[in-house]
mmCIF file of C-alpha atoms in Angstrom:
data_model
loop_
_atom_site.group_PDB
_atom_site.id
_atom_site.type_symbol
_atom_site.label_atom_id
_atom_site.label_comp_id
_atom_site.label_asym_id
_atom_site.label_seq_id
_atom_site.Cartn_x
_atom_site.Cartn_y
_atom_site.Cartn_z
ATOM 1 C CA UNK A 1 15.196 -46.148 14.577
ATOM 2 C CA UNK A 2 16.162 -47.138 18.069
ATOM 3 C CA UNK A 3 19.315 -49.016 16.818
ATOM 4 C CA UNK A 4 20.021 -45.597 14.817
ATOM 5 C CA UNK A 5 19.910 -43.375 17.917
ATOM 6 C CA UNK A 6 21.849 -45.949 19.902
ATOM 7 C CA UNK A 7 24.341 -45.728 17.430
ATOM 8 C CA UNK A 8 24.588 -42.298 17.660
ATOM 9 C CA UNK A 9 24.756 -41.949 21.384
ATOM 10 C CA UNK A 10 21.232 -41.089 22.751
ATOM 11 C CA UNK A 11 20.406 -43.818 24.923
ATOM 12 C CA UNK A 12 17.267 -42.883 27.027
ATOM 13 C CA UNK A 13 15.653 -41.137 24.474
ATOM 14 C CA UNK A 14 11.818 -42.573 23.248
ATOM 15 C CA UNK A 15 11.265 -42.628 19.773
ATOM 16 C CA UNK A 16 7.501 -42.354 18.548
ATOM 17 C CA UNK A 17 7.114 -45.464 16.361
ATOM 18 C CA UNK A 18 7.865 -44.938 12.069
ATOM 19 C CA UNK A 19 5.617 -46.132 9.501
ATOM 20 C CA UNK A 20 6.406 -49.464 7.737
ATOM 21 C CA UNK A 21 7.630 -47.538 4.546
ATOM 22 C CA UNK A 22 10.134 -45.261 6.062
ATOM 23 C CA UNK A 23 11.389 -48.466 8.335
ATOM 24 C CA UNK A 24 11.818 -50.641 5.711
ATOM 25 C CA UNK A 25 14.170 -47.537 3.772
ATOM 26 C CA UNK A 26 15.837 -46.969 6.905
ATOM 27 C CA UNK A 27 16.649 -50.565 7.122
ATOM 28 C CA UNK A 28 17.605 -50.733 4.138
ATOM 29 C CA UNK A 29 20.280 -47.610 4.697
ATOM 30 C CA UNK A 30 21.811 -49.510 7.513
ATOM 31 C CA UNK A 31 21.781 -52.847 5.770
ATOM 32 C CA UNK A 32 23.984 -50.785 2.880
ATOM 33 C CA UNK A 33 26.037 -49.213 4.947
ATOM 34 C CA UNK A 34 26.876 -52.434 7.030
ATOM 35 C CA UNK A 35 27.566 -54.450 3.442
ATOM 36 C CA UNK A 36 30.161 -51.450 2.284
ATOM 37 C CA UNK A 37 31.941 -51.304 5.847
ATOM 38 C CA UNK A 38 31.932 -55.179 5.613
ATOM 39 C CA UNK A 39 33.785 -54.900 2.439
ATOM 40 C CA UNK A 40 35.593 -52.860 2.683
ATOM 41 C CA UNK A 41 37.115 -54.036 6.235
ATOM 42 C CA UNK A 42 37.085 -57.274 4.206
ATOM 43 C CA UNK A 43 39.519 -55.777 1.313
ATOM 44 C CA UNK A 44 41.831 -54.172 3.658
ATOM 45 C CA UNK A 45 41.992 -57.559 5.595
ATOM 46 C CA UNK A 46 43.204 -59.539 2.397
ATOM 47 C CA UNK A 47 45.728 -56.823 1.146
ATOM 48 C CA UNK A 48 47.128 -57.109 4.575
ATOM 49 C CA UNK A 49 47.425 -60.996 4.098
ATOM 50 C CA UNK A 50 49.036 -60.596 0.816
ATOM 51 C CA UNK A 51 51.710 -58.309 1.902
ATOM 52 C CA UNK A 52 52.204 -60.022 5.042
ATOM 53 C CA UNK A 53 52.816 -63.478 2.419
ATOM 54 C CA UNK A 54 54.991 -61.293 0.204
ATOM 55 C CA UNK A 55 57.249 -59.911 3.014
ATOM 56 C CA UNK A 56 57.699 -63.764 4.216
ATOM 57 C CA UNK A 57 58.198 -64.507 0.582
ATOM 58 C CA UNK A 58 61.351 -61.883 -0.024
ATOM 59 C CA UNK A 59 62.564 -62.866 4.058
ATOM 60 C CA UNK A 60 63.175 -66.478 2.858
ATOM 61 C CA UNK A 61 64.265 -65.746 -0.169
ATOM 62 C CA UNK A 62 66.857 -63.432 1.236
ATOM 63 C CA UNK A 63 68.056 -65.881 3.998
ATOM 64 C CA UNK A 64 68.086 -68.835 0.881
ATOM 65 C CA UNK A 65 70.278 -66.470 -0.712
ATOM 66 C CA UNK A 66 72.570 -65.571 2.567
ATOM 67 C CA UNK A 67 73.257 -69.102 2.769
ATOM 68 C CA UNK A 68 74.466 -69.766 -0.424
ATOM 69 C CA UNK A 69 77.097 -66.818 -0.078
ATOM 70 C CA UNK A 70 78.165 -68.428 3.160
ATOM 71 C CA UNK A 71 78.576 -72.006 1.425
ATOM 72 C CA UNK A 72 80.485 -70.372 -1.233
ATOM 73 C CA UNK A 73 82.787 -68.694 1.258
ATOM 74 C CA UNK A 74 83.282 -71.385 3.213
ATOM 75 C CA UNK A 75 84.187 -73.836 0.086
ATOM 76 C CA UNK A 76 86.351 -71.109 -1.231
ATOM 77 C CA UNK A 77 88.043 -70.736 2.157
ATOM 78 C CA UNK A 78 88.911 -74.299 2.214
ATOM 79 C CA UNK A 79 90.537 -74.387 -0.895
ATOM 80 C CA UNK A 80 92.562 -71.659 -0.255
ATOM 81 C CA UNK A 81 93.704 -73.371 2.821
ATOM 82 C CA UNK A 82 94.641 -76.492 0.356
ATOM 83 C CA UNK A 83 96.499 -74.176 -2.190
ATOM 84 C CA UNK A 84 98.389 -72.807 0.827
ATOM 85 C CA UNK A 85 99.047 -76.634 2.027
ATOM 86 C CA UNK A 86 100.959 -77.153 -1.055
#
């Protein structure tokens, strides 16, 4: 119960002591609550990861792709320069 009021901003206030039951169900509520937040902060974590992957995925594939063109060019620009030599 004291964690409970901490968490909800009353610091200096006394709390009379619960019975074991309705500790044990209120322990349980934060326990729950903790496990979905941990979760869920866990599933946002990996989706970031996998779009962060994905993004470096499609970069390098783009810049693979970039420098291809550029080889091409440059091997086509060369033998235009040896069609013009004849």
């Amino acid at each position: 119960m004291r964690t409970k009021m901490r968490l909800l901003g009353f610091r200096g206030a006394a709390v009379k002591p619960l019975n074991e039951e309705a500790a044990a169900e209120l322990g349980a509520e934060l326990l729950g609550e903790a496990l979905v937040f941990g979760v869920g902060g866990l599933c946002l974590y990996l989706e970031y990861l996998r779009q962060a992957g994905q993004s470096r995925r499609r970069e390098e594939h783009l810049e693979q792709t970039l420098s291809h063109l550029q080889q091409g060019l440059e091997r086509l620009q060369r033998e235009l320069e040896e069609l013009r030599a004849q």
